[in-house]
Coordinates of C-alpha atoms in Angstrom, one line a residue:
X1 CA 1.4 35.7 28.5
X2 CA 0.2 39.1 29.1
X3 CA -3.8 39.7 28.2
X4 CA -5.5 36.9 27.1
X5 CA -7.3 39.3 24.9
X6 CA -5.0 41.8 24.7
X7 CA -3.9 41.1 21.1
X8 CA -7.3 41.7 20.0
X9 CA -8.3 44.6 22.3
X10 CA -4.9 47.0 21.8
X11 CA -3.4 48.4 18.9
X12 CA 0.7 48.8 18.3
X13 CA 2.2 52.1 19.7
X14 CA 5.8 52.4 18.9
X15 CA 8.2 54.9 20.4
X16 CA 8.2 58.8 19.3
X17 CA 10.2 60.7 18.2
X18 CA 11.6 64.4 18.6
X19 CA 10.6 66.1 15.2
X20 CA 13.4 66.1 12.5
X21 CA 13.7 69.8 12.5
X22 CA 14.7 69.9 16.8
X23 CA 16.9 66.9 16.6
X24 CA 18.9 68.2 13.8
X25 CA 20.4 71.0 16.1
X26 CA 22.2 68.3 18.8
X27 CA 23.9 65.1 18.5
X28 CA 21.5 63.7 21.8
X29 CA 19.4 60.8 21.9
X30 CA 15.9 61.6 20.4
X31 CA 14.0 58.7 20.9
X32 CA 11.0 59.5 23.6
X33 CA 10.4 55.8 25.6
X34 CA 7.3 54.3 26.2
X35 CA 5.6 55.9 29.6
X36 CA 4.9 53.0 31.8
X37 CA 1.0 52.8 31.1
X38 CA 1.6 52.5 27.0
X39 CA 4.4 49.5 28.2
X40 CA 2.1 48.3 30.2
X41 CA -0.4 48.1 27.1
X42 CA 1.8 47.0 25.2
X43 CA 2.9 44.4 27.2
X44 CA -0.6 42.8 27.3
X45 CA -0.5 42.6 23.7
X46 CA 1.7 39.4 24.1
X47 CA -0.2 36.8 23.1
X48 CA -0.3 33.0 24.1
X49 CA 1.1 31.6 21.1
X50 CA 2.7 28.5 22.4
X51 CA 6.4 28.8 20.5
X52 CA 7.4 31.9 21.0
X53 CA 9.5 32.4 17.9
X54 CA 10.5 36.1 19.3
X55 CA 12.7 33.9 21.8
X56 CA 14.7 32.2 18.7
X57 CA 14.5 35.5 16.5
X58 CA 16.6 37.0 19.1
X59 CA 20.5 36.4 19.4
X60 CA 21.0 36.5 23.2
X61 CA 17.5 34.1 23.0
X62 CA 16.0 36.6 25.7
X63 CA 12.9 35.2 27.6
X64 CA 10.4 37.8 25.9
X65 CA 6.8 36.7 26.9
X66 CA 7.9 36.5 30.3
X67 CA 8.7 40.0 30.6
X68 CA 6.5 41.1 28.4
X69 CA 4.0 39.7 31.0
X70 CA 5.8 41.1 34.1
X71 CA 5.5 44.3 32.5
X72 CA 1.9 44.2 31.9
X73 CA 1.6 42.8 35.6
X74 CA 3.6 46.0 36.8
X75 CA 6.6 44.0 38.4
X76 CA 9.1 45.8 37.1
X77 CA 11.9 44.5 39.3
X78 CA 11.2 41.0 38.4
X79 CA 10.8 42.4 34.3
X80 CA 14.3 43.4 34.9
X81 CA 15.7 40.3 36.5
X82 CA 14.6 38.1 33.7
X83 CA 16.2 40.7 31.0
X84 CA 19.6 40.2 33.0
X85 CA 19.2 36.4 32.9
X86 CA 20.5 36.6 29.3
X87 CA 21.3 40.1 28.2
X88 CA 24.1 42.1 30.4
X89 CA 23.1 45.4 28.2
X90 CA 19.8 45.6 27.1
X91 CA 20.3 49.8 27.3
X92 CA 22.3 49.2 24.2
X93 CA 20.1 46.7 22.4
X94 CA 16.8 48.5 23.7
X95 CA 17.9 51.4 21.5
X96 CA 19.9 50.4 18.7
X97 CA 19.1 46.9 18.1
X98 CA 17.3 46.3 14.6
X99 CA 14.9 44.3 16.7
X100 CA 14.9 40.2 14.6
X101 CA 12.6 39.2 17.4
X102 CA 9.7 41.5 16.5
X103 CA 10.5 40.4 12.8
X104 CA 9.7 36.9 14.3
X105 CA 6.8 37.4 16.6
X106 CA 3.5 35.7 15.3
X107 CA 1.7 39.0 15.4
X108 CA 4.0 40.0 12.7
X109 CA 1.6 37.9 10.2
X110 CA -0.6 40.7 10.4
X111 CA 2.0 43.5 10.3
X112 CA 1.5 44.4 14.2
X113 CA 4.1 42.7 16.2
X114 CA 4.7 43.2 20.0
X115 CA 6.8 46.6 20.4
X116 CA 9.6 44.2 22.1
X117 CA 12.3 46.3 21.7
X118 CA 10.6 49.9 22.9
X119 CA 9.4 47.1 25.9
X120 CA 12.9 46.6 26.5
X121 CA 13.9 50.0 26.4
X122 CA 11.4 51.0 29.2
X123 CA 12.8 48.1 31.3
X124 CA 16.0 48.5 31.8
X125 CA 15.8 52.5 32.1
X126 CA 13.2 52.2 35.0
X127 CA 16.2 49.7 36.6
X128 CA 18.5 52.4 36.1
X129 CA 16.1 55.0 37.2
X130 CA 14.9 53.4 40.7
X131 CA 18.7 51.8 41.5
X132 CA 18.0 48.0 40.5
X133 CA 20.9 47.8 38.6
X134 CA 23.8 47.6 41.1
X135 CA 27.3 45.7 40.9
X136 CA 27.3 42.0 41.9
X137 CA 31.3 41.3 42.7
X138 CA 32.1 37.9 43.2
X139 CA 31.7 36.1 46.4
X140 CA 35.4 34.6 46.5
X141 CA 37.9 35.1 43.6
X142 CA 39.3 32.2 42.1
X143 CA 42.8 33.2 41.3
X144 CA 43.0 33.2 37.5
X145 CA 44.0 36.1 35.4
X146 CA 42.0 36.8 32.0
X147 CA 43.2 39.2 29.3
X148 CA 40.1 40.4 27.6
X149 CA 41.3 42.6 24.0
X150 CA 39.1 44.7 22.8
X151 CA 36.1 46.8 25.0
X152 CA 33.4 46.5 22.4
X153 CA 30.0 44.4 23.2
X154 CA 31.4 40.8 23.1
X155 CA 34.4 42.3 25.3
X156 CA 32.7 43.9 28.0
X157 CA 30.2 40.7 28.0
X158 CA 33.0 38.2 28.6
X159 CA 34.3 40.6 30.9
X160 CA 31.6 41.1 33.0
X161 CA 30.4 37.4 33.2
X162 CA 34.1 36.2 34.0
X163 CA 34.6 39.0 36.8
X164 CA 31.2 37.8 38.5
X165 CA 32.7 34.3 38.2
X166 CA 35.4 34.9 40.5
X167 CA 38.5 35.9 37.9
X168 CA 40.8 39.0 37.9
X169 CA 39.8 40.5 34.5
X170 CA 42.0 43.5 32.9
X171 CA 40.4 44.6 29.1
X172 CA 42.8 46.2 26.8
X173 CA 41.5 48.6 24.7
X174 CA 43.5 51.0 22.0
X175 CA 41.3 53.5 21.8
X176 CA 41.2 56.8 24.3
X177 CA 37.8 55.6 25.5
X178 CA 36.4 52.5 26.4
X179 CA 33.7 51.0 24.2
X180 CA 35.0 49.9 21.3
X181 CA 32.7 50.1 18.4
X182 CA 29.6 51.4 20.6
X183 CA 31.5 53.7 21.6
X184 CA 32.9 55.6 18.3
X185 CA 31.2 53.7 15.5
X186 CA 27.2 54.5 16.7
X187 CA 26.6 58.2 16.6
X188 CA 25.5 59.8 20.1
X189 CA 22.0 60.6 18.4
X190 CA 21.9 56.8 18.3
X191 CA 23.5 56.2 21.6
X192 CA 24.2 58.0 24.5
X193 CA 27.7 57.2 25.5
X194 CA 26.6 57.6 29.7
X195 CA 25.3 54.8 29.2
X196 CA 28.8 53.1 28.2
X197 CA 30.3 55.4 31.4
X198 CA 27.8 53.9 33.9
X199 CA 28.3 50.3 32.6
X200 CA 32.2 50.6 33.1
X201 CA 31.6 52.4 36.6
X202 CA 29.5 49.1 37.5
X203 CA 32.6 46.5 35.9
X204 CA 35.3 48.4 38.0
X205 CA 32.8 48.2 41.4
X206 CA 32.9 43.9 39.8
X207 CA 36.5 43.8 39.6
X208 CA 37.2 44.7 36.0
X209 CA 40.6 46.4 35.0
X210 CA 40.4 48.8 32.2
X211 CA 43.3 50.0 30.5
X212 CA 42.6 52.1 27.6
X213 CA 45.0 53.6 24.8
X214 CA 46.6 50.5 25.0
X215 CA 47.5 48.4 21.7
X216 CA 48.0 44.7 22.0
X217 CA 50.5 43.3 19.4
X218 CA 53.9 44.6 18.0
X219 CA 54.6 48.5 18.7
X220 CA 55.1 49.1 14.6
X221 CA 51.9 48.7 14.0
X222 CA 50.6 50.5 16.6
X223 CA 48.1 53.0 14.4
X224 CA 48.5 55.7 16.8
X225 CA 51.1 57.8 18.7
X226 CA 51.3 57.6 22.0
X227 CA 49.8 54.3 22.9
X228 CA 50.9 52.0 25.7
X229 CA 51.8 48.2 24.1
X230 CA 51.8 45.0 25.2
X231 CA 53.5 41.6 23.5
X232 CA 51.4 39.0 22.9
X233 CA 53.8 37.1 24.6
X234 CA 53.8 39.6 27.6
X235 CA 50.0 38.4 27.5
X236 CA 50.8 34.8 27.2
X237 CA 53.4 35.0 30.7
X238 CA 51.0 37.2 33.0
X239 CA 47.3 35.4 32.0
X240 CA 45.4 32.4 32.2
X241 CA 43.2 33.1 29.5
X242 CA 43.2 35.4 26.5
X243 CA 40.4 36.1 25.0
X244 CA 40.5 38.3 21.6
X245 CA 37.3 40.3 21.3
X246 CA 37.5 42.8 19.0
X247 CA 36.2 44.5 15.8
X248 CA 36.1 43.7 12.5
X249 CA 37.8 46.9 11.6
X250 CA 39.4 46.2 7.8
X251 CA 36.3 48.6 6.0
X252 CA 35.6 47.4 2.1
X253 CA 37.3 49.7 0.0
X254 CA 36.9 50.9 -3.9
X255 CA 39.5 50.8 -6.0
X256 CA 38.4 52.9 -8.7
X257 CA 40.0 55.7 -10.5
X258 CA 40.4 58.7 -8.5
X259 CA 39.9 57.2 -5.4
X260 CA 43.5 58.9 -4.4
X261 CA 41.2 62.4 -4.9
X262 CA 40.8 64.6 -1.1
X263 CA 37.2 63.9 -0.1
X264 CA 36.7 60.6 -0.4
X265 CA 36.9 58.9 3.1
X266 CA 35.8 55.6 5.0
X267 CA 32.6 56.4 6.7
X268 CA 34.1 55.0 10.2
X269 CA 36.5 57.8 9.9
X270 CA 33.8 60.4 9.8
X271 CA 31.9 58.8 12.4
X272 CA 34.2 58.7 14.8
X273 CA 35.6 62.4 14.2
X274 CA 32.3 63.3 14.8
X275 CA 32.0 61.1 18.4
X276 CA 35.2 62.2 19.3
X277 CA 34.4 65.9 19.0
X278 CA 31.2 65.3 21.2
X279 CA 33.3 63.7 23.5
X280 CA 35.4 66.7 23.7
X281 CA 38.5 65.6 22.1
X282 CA 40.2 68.3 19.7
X283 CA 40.2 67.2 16.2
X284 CA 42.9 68.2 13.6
X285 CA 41.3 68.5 9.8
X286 CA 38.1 67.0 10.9
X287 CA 36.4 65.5 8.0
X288 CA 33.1 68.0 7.5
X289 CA 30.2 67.8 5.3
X290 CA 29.0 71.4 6.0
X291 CA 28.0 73.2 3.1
X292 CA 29.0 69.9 1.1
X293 CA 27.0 67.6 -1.0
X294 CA 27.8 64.5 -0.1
X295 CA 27.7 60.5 -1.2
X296 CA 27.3 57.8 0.5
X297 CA 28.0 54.6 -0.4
X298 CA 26.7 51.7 1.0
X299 CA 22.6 51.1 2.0
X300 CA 23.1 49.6 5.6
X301 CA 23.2 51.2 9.3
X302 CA 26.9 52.6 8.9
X303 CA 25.5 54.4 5.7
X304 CA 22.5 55.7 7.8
X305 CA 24.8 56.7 10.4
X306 CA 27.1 58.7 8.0
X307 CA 23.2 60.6 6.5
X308 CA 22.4 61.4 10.3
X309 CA 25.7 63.0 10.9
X310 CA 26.3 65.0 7.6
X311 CA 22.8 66.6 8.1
X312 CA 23.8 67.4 11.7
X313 CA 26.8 69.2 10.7
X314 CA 24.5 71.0 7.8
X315 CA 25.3 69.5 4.3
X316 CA 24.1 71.0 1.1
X317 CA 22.6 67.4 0.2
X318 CA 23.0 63.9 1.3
X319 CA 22.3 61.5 -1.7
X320 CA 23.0 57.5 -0.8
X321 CA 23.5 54.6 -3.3
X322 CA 23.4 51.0 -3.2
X323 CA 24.5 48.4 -5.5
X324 CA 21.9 46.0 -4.7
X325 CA 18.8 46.6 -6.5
X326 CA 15.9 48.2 -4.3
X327 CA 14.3 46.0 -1.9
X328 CA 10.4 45.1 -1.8
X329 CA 8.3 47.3 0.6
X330 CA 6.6 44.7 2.3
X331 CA 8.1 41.0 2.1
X332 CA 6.3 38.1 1.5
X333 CA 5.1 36.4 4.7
X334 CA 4.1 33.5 3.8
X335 CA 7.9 33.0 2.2
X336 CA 9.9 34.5 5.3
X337 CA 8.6 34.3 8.7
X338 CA 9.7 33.9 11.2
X339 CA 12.5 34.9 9.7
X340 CA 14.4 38.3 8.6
X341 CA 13.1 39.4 5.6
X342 CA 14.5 41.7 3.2
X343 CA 12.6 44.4 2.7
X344 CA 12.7 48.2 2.5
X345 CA 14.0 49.9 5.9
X346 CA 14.2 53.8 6.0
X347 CA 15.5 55.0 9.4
X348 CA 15.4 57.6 11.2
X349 CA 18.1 59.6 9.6
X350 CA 16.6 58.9 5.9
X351 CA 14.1 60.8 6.8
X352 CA 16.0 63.9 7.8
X353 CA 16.8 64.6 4.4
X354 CA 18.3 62.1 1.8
X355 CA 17.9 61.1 -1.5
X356 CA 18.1 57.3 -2.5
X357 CA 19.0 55.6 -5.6
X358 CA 19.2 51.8 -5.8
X359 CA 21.4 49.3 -8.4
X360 CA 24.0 51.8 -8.8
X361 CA 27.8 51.0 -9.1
X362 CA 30.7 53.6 -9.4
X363 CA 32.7 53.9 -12.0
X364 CA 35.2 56.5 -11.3
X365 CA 35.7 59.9 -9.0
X366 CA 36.5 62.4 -11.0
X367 CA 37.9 66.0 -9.5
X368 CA 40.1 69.2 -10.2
X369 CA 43.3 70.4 -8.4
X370 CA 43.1 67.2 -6.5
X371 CA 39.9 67.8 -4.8
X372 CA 36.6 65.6 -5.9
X373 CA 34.2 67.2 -7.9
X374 CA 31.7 64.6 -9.2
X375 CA 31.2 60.6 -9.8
X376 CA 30.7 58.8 -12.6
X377 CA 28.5 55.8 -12.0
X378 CA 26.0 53.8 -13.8
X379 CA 22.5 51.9 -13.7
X380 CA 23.3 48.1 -13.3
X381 CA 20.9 45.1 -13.4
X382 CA 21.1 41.8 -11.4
X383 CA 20.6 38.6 -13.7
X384 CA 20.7 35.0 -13.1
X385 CA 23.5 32.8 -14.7
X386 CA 22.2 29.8 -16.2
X387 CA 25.2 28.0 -15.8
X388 CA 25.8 28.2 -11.9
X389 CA 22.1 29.6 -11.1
X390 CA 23.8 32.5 -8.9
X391 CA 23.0 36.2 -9.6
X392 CA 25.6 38.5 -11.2
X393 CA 25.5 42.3 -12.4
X394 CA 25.9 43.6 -15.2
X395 CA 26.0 47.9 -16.3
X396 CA 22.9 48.6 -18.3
X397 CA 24.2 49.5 -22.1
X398 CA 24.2 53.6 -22.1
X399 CA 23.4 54.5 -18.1
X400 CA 26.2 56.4 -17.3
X401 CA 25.7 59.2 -15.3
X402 CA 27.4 61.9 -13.5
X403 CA 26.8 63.0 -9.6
X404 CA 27.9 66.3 -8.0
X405 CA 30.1 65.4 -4.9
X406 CA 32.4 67.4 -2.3
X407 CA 32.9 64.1 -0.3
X408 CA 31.8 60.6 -0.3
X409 CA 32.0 58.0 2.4
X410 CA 32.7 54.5 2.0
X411 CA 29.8 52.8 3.6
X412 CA 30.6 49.0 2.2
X413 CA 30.7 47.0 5.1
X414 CA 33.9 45.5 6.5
X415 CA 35.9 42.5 5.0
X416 CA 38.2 41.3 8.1
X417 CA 39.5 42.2 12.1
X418 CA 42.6 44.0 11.4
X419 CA 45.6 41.8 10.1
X420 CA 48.5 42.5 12.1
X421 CA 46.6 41.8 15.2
X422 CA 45.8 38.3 14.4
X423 CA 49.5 37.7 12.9
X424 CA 50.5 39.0 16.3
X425 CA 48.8 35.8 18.0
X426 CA 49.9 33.7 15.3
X427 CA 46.0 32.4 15.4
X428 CA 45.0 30.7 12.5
X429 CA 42.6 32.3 10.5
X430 CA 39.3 31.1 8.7
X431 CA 38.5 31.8 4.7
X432 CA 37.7 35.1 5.4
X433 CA 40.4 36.2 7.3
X434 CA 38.6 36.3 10.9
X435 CA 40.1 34.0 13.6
X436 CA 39.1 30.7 13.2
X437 CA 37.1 29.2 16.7
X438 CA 33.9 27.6 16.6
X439 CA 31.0 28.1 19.1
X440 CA 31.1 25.1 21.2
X441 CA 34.0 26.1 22.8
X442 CA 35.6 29.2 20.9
X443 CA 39.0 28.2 21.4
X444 CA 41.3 29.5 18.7
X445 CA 44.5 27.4 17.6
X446 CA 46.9 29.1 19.9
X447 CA 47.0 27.5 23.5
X448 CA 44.5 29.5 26.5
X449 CA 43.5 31.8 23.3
X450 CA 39.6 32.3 22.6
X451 CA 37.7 34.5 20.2
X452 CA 34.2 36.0 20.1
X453 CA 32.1 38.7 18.4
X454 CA 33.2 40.4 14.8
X455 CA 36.9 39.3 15.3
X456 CA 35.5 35.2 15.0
X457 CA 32.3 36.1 13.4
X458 CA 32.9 38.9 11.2
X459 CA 30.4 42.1 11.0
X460 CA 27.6 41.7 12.6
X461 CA 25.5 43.2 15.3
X462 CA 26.2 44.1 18.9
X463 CA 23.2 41.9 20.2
X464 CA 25.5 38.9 18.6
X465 CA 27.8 40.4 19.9
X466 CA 27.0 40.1 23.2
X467 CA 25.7 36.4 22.5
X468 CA 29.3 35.8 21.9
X469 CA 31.0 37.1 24.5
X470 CA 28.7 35.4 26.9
X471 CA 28.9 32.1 25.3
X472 CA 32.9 32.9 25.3
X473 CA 32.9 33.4 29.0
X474 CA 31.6 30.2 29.7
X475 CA 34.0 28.1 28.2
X476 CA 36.9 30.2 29.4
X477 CA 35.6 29.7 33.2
X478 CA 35.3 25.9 31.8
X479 CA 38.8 26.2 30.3
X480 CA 40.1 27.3 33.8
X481 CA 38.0 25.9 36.4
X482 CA 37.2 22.5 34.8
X483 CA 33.4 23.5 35.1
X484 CA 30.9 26.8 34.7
X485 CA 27.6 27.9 36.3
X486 CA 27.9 30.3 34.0
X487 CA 25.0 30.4 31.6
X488 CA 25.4 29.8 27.9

């Protein structure tokens, strides 16, 4: 795979990026791509390993030394083909994927992986660029009808792969736009929703239906006015095949005192104001963080995301806390590869401007007039039980401390898909309150009713995601047509 010497002979070059101070002015991508000489180079730096562990680090398992090798070869075309073979939207994962496979490729031992993901990126947006990537409708249509709910990642997967199969897909999606979770819970900075636009124009040319603003499930609890609804059972009489695809939406509250105080919000609230607003919608009482000095909760990407927009829209000060005590800055190799370790990660929005503090838990929100003022939190530590061996926390005797705050956001994670859709199908649910389907064939317990992505799985990333859906679409055309060329 690419130069035999390669490895030795060329050093790592990761992707640019726009300087903090320009990028702070816009909500555009700001990520500068590989030009195709440093690909190229980069691409030659893919050793002969023998297992390439990249291919297993990766969710959709894509074939990586292949076109890694195409890539140093200059056959861009063929680059792109293989990339299709397993992933139907490597523009999403190209740019906001955390990238596992570099985590597990054997250059990693010495800190310098391949730079698969920025390789990635450069494919598909020369396919894009030169016309490669053009709709492939189905040859003959097979006559089945497939409800698809939910237009995130694992949706528009199952979609896409089941339209090129032959079947008459229509996705429901309750939100104005389609995209799901790409579309309003990744800031643009991250994620340039044309991309989402160009993708759908490609699944209509397929055969897909899309029919936004559209709840699925019982009109009361509909979470927004105006929205077209559709029984479950209406689903049940008019398709084939369900297929429930979408988020896990249910955020982690906490339920301390004063959380009832104005200014302390879930951070998916904030974020998708602020992708709403971009889009062009009018927002009434947008949540802003201008002139504010704002919290965040929560140390993962939706925390970043929530750092990235405050700054944009010109906060006093973004601090963000974590409950988990600060990771190591380099993990231990020997201990975790090929595997994802755990390990200090500072993104691009950290370093905009953001103060970090680590083993912190809150103890109450604390305010005037009913407007927050300040939190009260303290230092905890993480000890081992001896009984059960598992760690638990416990507040460090005399920590307490007080932080200024105009608004926090809730950056926890997610617990659950939303309830009432699930009761809706009457699907069975698993111990954490997703739907309950395995992934041999992702059949729920409700009759032609499947499940994939965050609604089966629970939180997770789009590149499982679209794994999912994939997988999903399979055993659907299975389900339907007693057999599927489909890949898995």
């Amino acid at each position: 795979m690419g130069k035999i010497t390669g490895f030795i002979e060329f050093e790592r070059v990761a992707e640019s990026y726009e300087a903090p101070g320009a990028r702070l002015k816009h909500y555009k991508e700001f990520v500068l791509a590989l030009e195709d000489k440093q690909a190229q180079v980069q691409g030659a730096r893919c050793m002969d390993c023998g297992i390439p562990f990249c291919n297993t680090g990766c969710p959709v398992n894509n074939i990586i030394p292949d076109w890694n090798d195409l890539v140093y070869r200059q056959e861009w075309k063929q680059a792109l083909d293989v990339l299709h073979s397993t992933n139907n939207f490597p523009e999403f994962t190209g740019r906001i994927c955390p990238a596992p496979c570099e985590e597990a490729c054997t250059l990693n031992i010495s800190n310098e992986p391949v730079g698969i993901k920025s390789i990635e990126h450069a494919i598909i947006d020369k396919g894009w660029e030169q016309g490669w990537v053009v709709p492939q409708p189905p040859l003959k249509k097979s006559g089945k009808k497939v409800a698809v709910v939910g237009s995130g990642p694992a949706g528009l997967a199952a979609a896409q792969q089941l339209a090129r199969a032959g079947h008459s897909v229509t996705v429901f999606e309750k939100s104005n736009r389609i995209g799901g979770l790409l579309r309003y819970g990744i800031p643009d900075f991250k994620l340039d929703k044309s991309l989402i636009e160009r993708r759908v124009s490609q699944m209509e040319a397929e055969g897909v239906e899309f029919l936004a603003s559209t709840y699925v499930g019982a009109a009361a609890d509909a979470t927004e006015d105006g929205l077209n609804v559709i029984t479950t059972a209406e689903l049940d009489e008019q398709f084939d095949a369900v297929i429930m695809a979408g988020g896990s939406e249910a955020p982690r509250d906490l339920p301390v005192p004063g959380r009832e105080l104005g200014g302390v919000h879930f951070a998916m609230d904030f974020l998708r104001q602020q992708n709403k607003r971009n889009a062009g919608d009018r927002i009434a009482n947008q949540i802003s963080a201008a002139g504010k000095h704002v919290i965040v909760i929560g140390g993962g990407d939706t925390g970043s995301d929530c750092v990235g927009t405050s700054n944009r829209q010109g906060a006093a000060s973004v601090t963000q806390i974590e409950l988990m005590p600060r990771p190591p800055e380099h993990e231990n190799k020997a201990l975790t590869w090929p595997y994802w370790p755990a390990k200090l990660r500072t993104s691009s929005s950290h370093v905009e401007g953001c103060e970090r503090d680590w083993a912190i838990t809150t103890k109450s929100f604390q305010g005037d007039k009913g407007k927050l003022k300040k939190l009260v939190c303290a230092r905890v530590e993480w000890v081992k039980d001896d009984t059960t061996g598992q760690m638990k926390m416990q507040e460090v005797e005399g920590s307490e401390f007080e932080l200024k705050a105009d608004l926090v956001f809730l950056a926890m994670g997610f617990v659950s898909p939303v309830a009432a859709v699930l009761d809706a199908f009457g699907v069975e649910k698993d111990q954490r309150g997703n739907v309950k389907a395995n992934v041999d064939n992702y059949r729920t317990s409700r009759d032609k009713v499947f499940s994939a992505g965050d609604m089966r799985r629970g939180q997770s990333l789009v590149v499982w995601a679209i794994r999912e859906g994939r997988q999903c679409a399979r055993a659907v055309d299975e389900f339907l047509m007693g057999a599927s060329l489909l890949p898995r």
